[in-house]
mmCIF file of C-alpha atoms and ligand atoms in Angstrom:
data_model
loop_
_atom_site.group_PDB
_atom_site.id
_atom_site.type_symbol
_atom_site.label_atom_id
_atom_site.label_comp_id
_atom_site.label_asym_id
_atom_site.label_seq_id
_atom_site.Cartn_x
_atom_site.Cartn_y
_atom_site.Cartn_z
ATOM 1 C CA MET J 209 0.000 0.000 0.000
ATOM 2 C CA LYS J 210 1.640 3.292 -0.971
ATOM 3 C CA ASP J 211 2.491 5.548 1.940
ATOM 4 C CA TRP J 212 -0.237 8.111 1.272
ATOM 5 C CA THR J 213 0.465 10.058 4.440
ATOM 6 C CA GLY J 214 4.001 10.922 3.342
ATOM 7 C CA ASN J 215 2.742 12.053 -0.102
ATOM 8 C CA ARG J 216 -0.052 14.066 1.474
ATOM 9 C CA ILE J 217 2.442 15.894 3.746
ATOM 10 C CA ARG J 218 4.807 16.541 0.794
ATOM 11 C CA CYS J 219 1.932 17.917 -1.286
ATOM 12 C CA PHE J 220 0.700 20.137 1.564
ATOM 13 C CA LEU J 221 4.233 21.531 2.111
ATOM 14 C CA THR J 222 4.611 22.299 -1.630
ATOM 15 C CA VAL J 223 1.377 24.274 -1.675
ATOM 16 C CA LEU J 224 2.392 26.040 1.564
ATOM 17 C CA VAL J 225 5.855 27.106 0.371
ATOM 18 C CA PHE J 226 5.141 28.052 -3.252
ATOM 19 C CA PHE J 227 1.661 29.529 -2.980
ATOM 20 C CA LEU J 228 0.297 30.206 0.487
ATOM 21 C CA ILE J 229 3.321 31.978 2.038
ATOM 22 C CA PRO J 230 3.975 34.279 -0.967
ATOM 23 C CA TYR J 231 0.248 35.027 -1.150
ATOM 24 C CA LEU J 232 0.200 36.084 2.529
ATOM 25 C CA LEU J 233 3.412 38.090 2.032
ATOM 26 C CA PHE J 234 2.155 40.015 -0.986
ATOM 27 C CA GLY J 235 -1.533 40.195 -0.114
ATOM 28 C CA CYS J 236 -3.719 40.282 -3.217
ATOM 29 C CA ARG J 237 -0.927 41.581 -5.406
ATOM 30 C CA LYS J 238 0.433 39.259 -8.122
ATOM 31 C CA VAL J 239 3.482 37.491 -6.726
ATOM 32 C CA SER J 240 5.581 37.843 -9.820
ATOM 33 C CA PHE J 241 6.260 40.714 -12.243
ATOM 34 C CA GLU J 242 7.200 40.665 -15.858
ATOM 35 C CA SER J 243 10.734 42.067 -16.062
ATOM 36 C CA SER J 244 11.855 44.462 -18.793
ATOM 37 C CA GLU J 245 13.195 41.382 -20.569
ATOM 38 C CA GLY J 246 9.634 40.031 -20.645
ATOM 39 C CA ASP J 247 10.181 36.908 -18.523
ATOM 40 C CA ALA J 248 8.287 36.418 -15.266
ATOM 41 C CA ILE J 249 10.302 37.134 -12.146
ATOM 42 C CA THR J 250 9.958 35.071 -8.963
ATOM 43 C CA PRO J 251 8.380 36.812 -5.954
ATOM 44 C CA MET J 252 10.520 39.643 -4.583
ATOM 45 C CA ASP J 253 10.900 41.660 -1.430
ATOM 46 C CA LYS J 254 7.505 43.301 -0.947
ATOM 47 C CA ASN J 255 9.154 46.551 0.146
ATOM 48 C CA LEU J 256 10.362 47.369 -3.362
ATOM 49 C CA ILE J 257 8.311 50.103 -5.052
ATOM 50 C CA VAL J 258 7.391 48.841 -8.521
ATOM 51 C CA VAL J 259 7.797 51.535 -11.197
ATOM 52 C CA GLY J 260 6.685 50.947 -14.797
ATOM 53 C CA VAL J 261 8.463 53.272 -17.258
ATOM 54 C CA SER J 262 7.496 53.676 -20.928
ATOM 55 C CA GLN J 263 10.207 55.582 -22.802
ATOM 56 C CA VAL J 264 9.672 57.175 -26.260
ATOM 57 C CA GLY J 265 12.511 55.301 -27.930
ATOM 58 C CA SER J 266 16.232 55.691 -28.477
ATOM 59 C CA GLU J 267 16.077 58.211 -31.336
ATOM 60 C CA SER J 268 18.693 60.582 -29.961
ATOM 61 C CA VAL J 269 21.720 60.995 -27.732
ATOM 62 C CA TRP J 270 19.518 63.097 -25.462
ATOM 63 C CA ARG J 271 17.032 60.229 -25.122
ATOM 64 C CA THR J 272 19.818 57.821 -24.189
ATOM 65 C CA ALA J 273 20.946 60.182 -21.419
ATOM 66 C CA ASN J 274 17.343 60.588 -20.259
ATOM 67 C CA THR J 275 16.952 56.790 -20.057
ATOM 68 C CA ALA J 276 20.250 56.466 -18.176
ATOM 69 C CA SER J 277 19.055 59.026 -15.599
ATOM 70 C CA ILE J 278 16.016 56.811 -14.903
ATOM 71 C CA GLN J 279 17.865 53.490 -14.774
ATOM 72 C CA LYS J 280 20.499 55.008 -12.472
ATOM 73 C CA VAL J 281 17.892 55.958 -9.857
ATOM 74 C CA PHE J 282 15.305 53.166 -9.945
ATOM 75 C CA THR J 283 17.472 50.322 -8.701
ATOM 76 C CA LYS J 284 16.773 47.542 -6.170
ATOM 77 C CA GLU J 285 19.480 49.056 -3.925
ATOM 78 C CA ASN J 286 17.434 52.279 -3.848
ATOM 79 C CA GLY J 287 14.268 50.294 -3.049
ATOM 80 C CA TYR J 288 12.679 50.063 -6.509
ATOM 81 C CA PHE J 289 11.716 47.369 -8.994
ATOM 82 C CA LEU J 290 11.948 48.952 -12.457
ATOM 83 C CA ILE J 291 10.021 47.622 -15.446
ATOM 84 C CA PHE J 292 11.410 49.618 -18.402
ATOM 85 C CA LYS J 293 9.885 49.487 -21.891
ATOM 86 C CA ASN J 294 11.239 51.220 -25.013
ATOM 87 C CA ALA J 295 8.378 52.147 -27.385
ATOM 88 C CA ARG J 296 10.664 52.553 -30.400
ATOM 89 C CA GLN J 297 8.947 55.836 -31.330
ATOM 90 C CA LYS J 298 5.474 54.292 -31.600
ATOM 91 C CA GLN J 299 2.510 55.577 -29.556
ATOM 92 C CA GLU J 300 0.730 52.218 -29.761
ATOM 93 C CA ASN J 301 3.721 50.592 -28.063
ATOM 94 C CA GLN J 302 3.495 53.106 -25.229
ATOM 95 C CA ILE J 303 -0.222 52.422 -24.805
ATOM 96 C CA LYS J 304 0.483 48.654 -24.770
ATOM 97 C CA ALA J 305 3.227 49.170 -22.148
ATOM 98 C CA ILE J 306 0.933 51.251 -19.910
ATOM 99 C CA ARG J 307 -1.769 48.563 -20.152
ATOM 100 C CA SER J 308 0.781 45.900 -19.150
ATOM 101 C CA PHE J 309 1.823 48.032 -16.153
ATOM 102 C CA ILE J 310 -1.849 48.291 -15.143
ATOM 103 C CA SER J 311 -2.370 44.530 -15.412
ATOM 104 C CA GLN J 312 0.770 43.964 -13.340
ATOM 105 C CA ARG J 313 -0.587 46.483 -10.822
ATOM 106 C CA VAL J 314 2.655 48.467 -10.569
ATOM 107 C CA ASP J 315 2.854 51.181 -7.915
ATOM 108 C CA TYR J 316 3.678 54.039 -10.319
ATOM 109 C CA ILE J 317 3.559 54.608 -14.080
ATOM 110 C CA VAL J 318 6.131 57.013 -15.515
ATOM 111 C CA PHE J 319 6.255 57.942 -19.210
ATOM 112 C CA SER J 320 7.375 60.511 -21.759
ATOM 113 C CA PRO J 321 4.459 60.714 -24.254
ATOM 114 C CA ILE J 322 5.831 60.663 -27.799
ATOM 115 C CA THR J 323 3.136 63.147 -28.901
ATOM 116 C CA GLU J 324 0.600 65.147 -26.893
ATOM 117 C CA THR J 325 -2.702 63.617 -28.012
ATOM 118 C CA GLY J 326 -4.349 60.154 -27.842
ATOM 119 C CA TRP J 327 -3.845 59.347 -24.136
ATOM 120 C CA ASP J 328 -7.267 59.944 -22.497
ATOM 121 C CA THR J 329 -8.504 56.326 -22.666
ATOM 122 C CA VAL J 330 -5.421 54.543 -21.362
ATOM 123 C CA LEU J 331 -4.821 57.148 -18.640
ATOM 124 C CA GLN J 332 -8.462 56.745 -17.567
ATOM 125 C CA GLU J 333 -7.766 53.000 -17.206
ATOM 126 C CA ALA J 334 -4.720 53.774 -15.008
ATOM 127 C CA LYS J 335 -6.845 56.140 -12.895
ATOM 128 C CA GLU J 336 -9.526 53.468 -12.428
ATOM 129 C CA ALA J 337 -6.774 51.044 -11.362
ATOM 130 C CA ASN J 338 -5.639 53.661 -8.821
ATOM 131 C CA ILE J 339 -2.128 53.816 -10.271
ATOM 132 C CA PRO J 340 -0.566 57.306 -10.176
ATOM 133 C CA VAL J 341 0.911 58.511 -13.512
ATOM 134 C CA ILE J 342 3.963 60.782 -13.613
ATOM 135 C CA LEU J 343 4.816 62.484 -16.937
ATOM 136 C CA ILE J 344 8.403 63.312 -17.875
ATOM 137 C CA ASP J 345 9.879 65.340 -20.718
ATOM 138 C CA ARG J 346 6.866 65.707 -23.003
ATOM 139 C CA LYS J 347 3.246 66.546 -22.139
ATOM 140 C CA VAL J 348 -0.216 65.170 -22.845
ATOM 141 C CA LYS J 349 -3.293 67.081 -24.020
ATOM 142 C CA VAL J 350 -6.154 65.473 -22.033
ATOM 143 C CA GLN J 351 -9.694 66.580 -21.090
ATOM 144 C CA ASP J 352 -9.121 65.861 -17.422
ATOM 145 C CA ASP J 353 -5.702 66.733 -15.996
ATOM 146 C CA SER J 354 -6.335 64.607 -12.913
ATOM 147 C CA LEU J 355 -5.331 61.711 -15.225
ATOM 148 C CA TYR J 356 -1.728 62.449 -14.233
ATOM 149 C CA VAL J 357 -0.200 63.533 -10.939
ATOM 150 C CA THR J 358 2.602 65.772 -12.206
ATOM 151 C CA TRP J 359 4.849 66.635 -15.163
ATOM 152 C CA ILE J 360 8.631 67.004 -14.908
ATOM 153 C CA GLY J 361 10.600 68.464 -17.807
ATOM 154 C CA SER J 362 11.970 71.439 -19.644
ATOM 155 C CA ASP J 363 10.383 74.796 -20.303
ATOM 156 C CA PHE J 364 10.468 74.322 -24.070
ATOM 157 C CA ILE J 365 8.966 77.724 -24.867
ATOM 158 C CA HIS J 366 11.751 79.283 -22.798
ATOM 159 C CA GLU J 367 14.278 77.119 -24.656
ATOM 160 C CA GLY J 368 12.921 78.453 -27.966
ATOM 161 C CA ARG J 369 13.099 82.013 -26.661
ATOM 162 C CA MET J 370 16.694 81.461 -25.511
ATOM 163 C CA ALA J 371 17.542 80.295 -29.055
ATOM 164 C CA GLY J 372 16.035 83.479 -30.465
ATOM 165 C CA GLU J 373 17.961 85.603 -27.971
ATOM 166 C CA ALA J 374 21.188 83.722 -28.846
ATOM 167 C CA LEU J 375 20.607 84.498 -32.545
ATOM 168 C CA GLU J 376 20.062 88.189 -31.715
ATOM 169 C CA GLU J 377 23.408 88.134 -29.916
ATOM 170 C CA CYS J 378 25.203 86.406 -32.844
ATOM 171 C CA LEU J 379 23.805 88.841 -35.412
ATOM 172 C CA SER J 380 24.675 91.894 -33.302
ATOM 173 C CA GLN J 381 28.300 90.641 -33.022
ATOM 174 C CA ARG J 382 28.565 90.429 -36.827
ATOM 175 C CA LYS J 383 29.591 93.694 -38.466
ATOM 176 C CA ASN J 384 27.658 93.076 -41.669
ATOM 177 C CA THR J 385 24.175 92.774 -40.163
ATOM 178 C CA LYS J 386 22.355 91.801 -43.369
ATOM 179 C CA ASP J 387 19.135 93.612 -44.228
ATOM 180 C CA THR J 388 17.308 90.272 -44.552
ATOM 181 C CA VAL J 389 18.277 87.231 -42.446
ATOM 182 C CA HIS J 390 17.181 83.988 -44.172
ATOM 183 C CA ILE J 391 16.358 81.322 -41.537
ATOM 184 C CA ALA J 392 15.717 77.579 -42.027
ATOM 185 C CA ILE J 393 14.319 75.440 -39.197
ATOM 186 C CA LEU J 394 14.750 71.669 -38.682
ATOM 187 C CA GLN J 395 11.844 70.593 -36.446
ATOM 188 C CA GLY J 396 11.618 67.536 -34.202
ATOM 189 C CA THR J 397 8.828 64.933 -34.013
ATOM 190 C CA LYS J 398 5.500 66.439 -35.126
ATOM 191 C CA GLY J 399 3.212 67.114 -32.154
ATOM 192 C CA ALA J 400 5.911 66.575 -29.522
ATOM 193 C CA THR J 401 5.925 69.117 -26.701
ATOM 194 C CA SER J 402 9.600 69.860 -27.313
ATOM 195 C CA THR J 403 8.910 70.609 -30.987
ATOM 196 C CA LEU J 404 5.822 72.730 -30.249
ATOM 197 C CA GLY J 405 7.486 74.701 -27.448
ATOM 198 C CA ARG J 406 10.773 75.399 -29.219
ATOM 199 C CA THR J 407 8.914 76.498 -32.354
ATOM 200 C CA GLN J 408 6.594 78.801 -30.364
ATOM 201 C CA GLY J 409 9.398 80.255 -28.231
ATOM 202 C CA PHE J 410 11.682 81.014 -31.177
ATOM 203 C CA ALA J 411 8.764 82.502 -33.155
ATOM 204 C CA SER J 412 7.977 84.875 -30.260
ATOM 205 C CA VAL J 413 11.459 86.418 -30.700
ATOM 206 C CA ALA J 414 11.557 86.185 -34.519
ATOM 207 C CA GLU J 415 8.301 88.143 -34.871
ATOM 208 C CA THR J 416 9.954 91.166 -33.223
ATOM 209 C CA HIS J 417 12.487 91.284 -36.091
ATOM 210 C CA LYS J 418 10.936 92.461 -39.367
ATOM 211 C CA ASN J 419 14.144 91.510 -41.268
ATOM 212 C CA TRP J 420 14.128 87.850 -40.090
ATOM 213 C CA ASN J 421 12.693 85.749 -42.901
ATOM 214 C CA ILE J 422 11.810 82.159 -41.858
ATOM 215 C CA LEU J 423 12.135 80.284 -45.181
ATOM 216 C CA GLU J 424 10.726 76.926 -44.032
ATOM 217 C CA ALA J 425 10.328 74.682 -40.972
ATOM 218 C CA SER J 426 10.811 71.061 -42.022
ATOM 219 C CA ASP J 427 10.133 67.905 -39.978
ATOM 220 C CA ALA J 428 13.394 65.996 -39.438
ATOM 221 C CA GLN J 429 12.024 63.871 -36.560
ATOM 222 C CA PHE J 430 14.931 64.537 -34.127
ATOM 223 C CA THR J 431 17.210 62.112 -36.024
ATOM 224 C CA THR J 432 20.621 62.583 -37.673
ATOM 225 C CA ALA J 433 19.599 60.818 -40.900
ATOM 226 C CA LYS J 434 16.520 62.983 -41.422
ATOM 227 C CA GLY J 435 18.508 66.075 -40.409
ATOM 228 C CA GLU J 436 21.017 65.440 -43.213
ATOM 229 C CA GLU J 437 18.293 64.568 -45.741
ATOM 230 C CA GLU J 438 16.206 67.671 -44.987
ATOM 231 C CA MET J 439 19.258 69.972 -44.960
ATOM 232 C CA GLU J 440 20.232 68.677 -48.432
ATOM 233 C CA ARG J 441 16.700 69.395 -49.641
ATOM 234 C CA LEU J 442 16.687 72.905 -48.118
ATOM 235 C CA LEU J 443 20.075 73.712 -49.707
ATOM 236 C CA LYS J 444 18.704 72.702 -53.119
ATOM 237 C CA ARG J 445 15.551 74.764 -52.613
ATOM 238 C CA TYR J 446 16.964 78.035 -51.179
ATOM 239 C CA LYS J 447 19.806 80.029 -52.678
ATOM 240 C CA THR J 448 20.673 81.754 -49.384
ATOM 241 C CA ILE J 449 20.365 80.303 -45.901
ATOM 242 C CA ASP J 450 22.017 82.542 -43.277
ATOM 243 C CA VAL J 451 20.779 80.737 -40.140
ATOM 244 C CA LEU J 452 19.811 77.149 -39.233
ATOM 245 C CA ILE J 453 17.691 76.606 -36.116
ATOM 246 C CA SER J 454 17.924 72.849 -35.443
ATOM 247 C CA GLN J 455 15.654 71.568 -32.653
ATOM 248 C CA ASN J 456 18.091 68.905 -31.426
ATOM 249 C CA ASP J 457 21.768 68.066 -31.733
ATOM 250 C CA ASP J 458 21.178 64.787 -33.573
ATOM 251 C CA MET J 459 19.570 66.653 -36.482
ATOM 252 C CA THR J 460 22.368 69.239 -36.268
ATOM 253 C CA PHE J 461 25.015 66.522 -36.757
ATOM 254 C CA GLY J 462 23.206 65.443 -39.943
ATOM 255 C CA ALA J 463 22.796 69.024 -41.176
ATOM 256 C CA ILE J 464 26.516 69.735 -40.694
ATOM 257 C CA GLU J 465 27.285 66.629 -42.799
ATOM 258 C CA ALA J 466 25.137 68.047 -45.599
ATOM 259 C CA LEU J 467 26.664 71.554 -45.329
ATOM 260 C CA GLN J 468 30.229 70.223 -45.354
ATOM 261 C CA LYS J 469 29.432 68.025 -48.390
ATOM 262 C CA GLU J 470 28.371 71.207 -50.230
ATOM 263 C CA LYS J 471 31.447 73.039 -48.849
ATOM 264 C CA ILE J 472 29.211 75.726 -47.324
ATOM 265 C CA PRO J 473 31.089 77.788 -44.701
ATOM 266 C CA ILE J 474 29.758 77.344 -41.157
ATOM 267 C CA GLY J 475 30.155 79.910 -38.361
ATOM 268 C CA GLY J 476 32.906 82.522 -38.184
ATOM 269 C CA GLU J 477 32.326 85.978 -39.675
ATOM 270 C CA ASP J 478 30.124 85.066 -42.635
ATOM 271 C CA GLY J 479 29.365 81.319 -42.463
ATOM 272 C CA ILE J 480 25.874 79.941 -41.704
ATOM 273 C CA ILE J 481 24.905 80.476 -38.045
ATOM 274 C CA ILE J 482 23.722 77.207 -36.419
ATOM 275 C CA ILE J 483 21.659 77.297 -33.212
ATOM 276 C CA SER J 484 20.923 73.856 -31.727
ATOM 277 C CA PHE J 485 19.170 72.245 -28.718
ATOM 278 C CA ASP J 486 19.993 69.498 -26.192
ATOM 279 C CA ALA J 487 23.650 70.467 -25.566
ATOM 280 C CA VAL J 488 24.896 66.857 -25.648
ATOM 281 C CA LYS J 489 28.641 66.487 -25.156
ATOM 282 C CA ASN J 490 29.642 65.981 -28.824
ATOM 283 C CA ALA J 491 27.636 69.036 -29.806
ATOM 284 C CA LEU J 492 29.303 71.154 -27.114
ATOM 285 C CA LYS J 493 32.654 70.218 -28.669
ATOM 286 C CA LEU J 494 31.323 71.689 -31.949
ATOM 287 C CA VAL J 495 30.362 74.842 -30.025
ATOM 288 C CA GLU J 496 33.979 75.007 -28.820
ATOM 289 C CA GLU J 497 35.151 74.599 -32.451
ATOM 290 C CA GLY J 498 32.780 77.372 -33.591
ATOM 291 C CA LEU J 499 30.604 75.154 -35.843
ATOM 292 C CA ILE J 500 27.575 75.565 -33.559
ATOM 293 C CA ALA J 501 27.086 79.184 -32.481
ATOM 294 C CA ALA J 502 24.847 78.387 -29.493
ATOM 295 C CA ASP J 503 23.368 75.213 -27.973
ATOM 296 C CA VAL J 504 20.346 75.448 -25.683
ATOM 297 C CA GLU J 505 20.603 72.893 -22.892
ATOM 298 C CA CYS J 506 17.760 70.410 -22.457
ATOM 299 C CA ASN J 507 18.447 68.773 -19.141
ATOM 300 C CA PRO J 508 17.948 64.974 -19.559
ATOM 301 C CA ASN J 509 18.551 64.137 -15.901
ATOM 302 C CA GLN J 510 14.924 63.752 -14.909
ATOM 303 C CA GLY J 511 15.241 60.422 -13.054
ATOM 304 C CA GLU J 512 16.282 62.094 -9.807
ATOM 305 C CA TYR J 513 13.313 64.502 -9.975
ATOM 306 C CA VAL J 514 10.885 61.634 -10.559
ATOM 307 C CA GLU J 515 12.279 59.870 -7.512
ATOM 308 C CA LYS J 516 11.826 63.019 -5.387
ATOM 309 C CA VAL J 517 8.154 63.128 -6.418
ATOM 310 C CA ILE J 518 7.643 59.419 -5.664
ATOM 311 C CA LYS J 519 9.284 59.835 -2.243
ATOM 312 C CA LYS J 520 6.931 62.745 -1.508
ATOM 313 C CA MET J 521 3.922 60.672 -2.569
ATOM 314 C CA GLU J 522 5.084 57.677 -0.531
ATOM 315 C CA SER J 523 5.152 59.910 2.553
ATOM 316 C CA GLY J 524 1.723 61.375 1.724
ATOM 317 C CA GLU J 525 3.086 64.828 0.857
ATOM 318 C CA ALA J 526 1.368 66.979 -1.776
ATOM 319 C CA VAL J 527 3.222 67.406 -5.103
ATOM 320 C CA ALA J 528 3.050 70.258 -7.619
ATOM 321 C CA LYS J 529 1.442 69.740 -11.038
ATOM 322 C CA LEU J 530 4.642 70.768 -12.838
ATOM 323 C CA TYR J 531 8.383 70.842 -12.174
ATOM 324 C CA PHE J 532 10.856 72.567 -14.570
ATOM 325 C CA VAL J 533 14.419 71.255 -14.678
ATOM 326 C CA PRO J 534 17.179 73.958 -14.763
ATOM 327 C CA GLU J 535 18.773 74.817 -18.185
ATOM 328 C CA ARG J 536 21.387 77.145 -19.735
ATOM 329 C CA VAL J 537 22.649 78.221 -23.174
ATOM 330 C CA PHE J 538 26.166 77.232 -24.209
ATOM 331 C CA THR J 539 28.286 79.463 -26.452
ATOM 332 C CA ARG J 540 32.037 79.816 -27.020
ATOM 333 C CA GLU J 541 32.122 82.084 -23.951
ATOM 334 C CA ASN J 542 31.105 79.395 -21.414
ATOM 335 C CA VAL J 543 31.407 75.988 -23.098
ATOM 336 C CA SER J 544 35.086 75.203 -22.372
ATOM 337 C CA ALA J 545 34.751 75.779 -18.630
ATOM 338 C CA HIS J 546 31.651 73.529 -18.612
ATOM 339 C CA LEU J 547 33.346 70.723 -20.597
ATOM 340 C CA LEU J 548 36.366 70.908 -18.291
ATOM 341 C CA LYS J 549 34.129 70.617 -15.215
ATOM 342 C CA GLU J 550 32.211 67.696 -16.766
ATOM 343 C CA SER J 551 35.423 65.788 -17.580
ATOM 344 C CA GLY J 552 36.705 66.486 -14.060
ATOM 345 C CA GLU J 553 33.559 64.969 -12.479
HETATM 346 C C1 LIG C 237 13.365 67.048 -25.223
HETATM 347 C C2 LIG C 237 12.999 65.763 -25.897
HETATM 348 C C3 LIG C 237 13.528 65.737 -27.270
HETATM 349 C C4 LIG C 237 15.017 66.005 -27.349
HETATM 350 C C5 LIG C 237 15.351 65.181 -28.526
HETATM 351 O O1 LIG C 237 12.937 67.028 -23.919
HETATM 352 O O2 LIG C 237 11.593 65.619 -25.973
HETATM 353 O O3 LIG C 237 13.315 64.436 -27.760
HETATM 354 O O4 LIG C 237 15.314 67.352 -27.543
HETATM 355 C C6 LIG C 237 14.566 63.934 -28.210
HETATM 356 O O5 LIG C 237 16.701 64.916 -28.674
HETATM 357 O O6 LIG C 237 14.423 63.154 -29.304
HETATM 358 ZN ZN1 LIG C 238 14.259 83.255 -20.354
#
């Protein structure tokens, strides 16, 4: 006769160890989370705060730095379990990621919305699941702004204004202030807050100068390849381009390729004036060399600010609806000291 008692005890112990104890430990919450790699993770210390992050993509050097600032902060050592998803520049991938965070019942959802519209439904689902949403970098246009707790990012309109003010400075330093200044603009992703804000901010300065002629604003999607392609097209279309306003450094790198191919002088006394955004390290070296006249910083280090907000919320403190990160403009006057300090760090 088989020893049923022994089997029964073994079976009871298995259920106890692998199901009952974890269930008691984690309450009703699922005892395993899908990791960023997509495989299920075994139960983990219930004290970790689970943060689901949906990132736009990896379209630019700035984006890579932004991602690094998040991954550096949300570590197990700091008390977090990070589920990070890269949407590869597709809104539907971000919506899918947010839905997976909801089904995994994470504690917080953090995301940079690739464009401003199309988020009401999925953010309503997060609200109904009682999961707070924190926006970084770019904004959403929603009917009900209680669908997100706060937004952390750059003052893009101010960035655009700073670019306009930098161009005023450049033109005033040039002896031969031309009667008409012909300006081309490389814009970032259509509908992105950074694109909208930089365009609006620069326009608010440009409209005070009757002799500034904006030839065209073309969509180069924040990438180097499109920046080069669009710059080639603009050079074919317009006989004279005195100024290029490029809404991120990646597009600027592409545009410089195109200009150098056509042997068009850049910077100096009478070369094309390039004003860029993001102020990533390789671009600041071009500021030092005089190829970029001014680079408006777009501070990517938002991870630490997100953590401050989560800590406040964890301790029941109220949080503001909006937090701006600090930013400067780099020109030949201040870039070398900054690069030296950065390399020293
Ligand atoms: C700015 C961010 C922009 C960067 C680009 O906060 O939205 O997206 O300027 C990035 O480099 O692609
Ligand atoms: Zn200002």
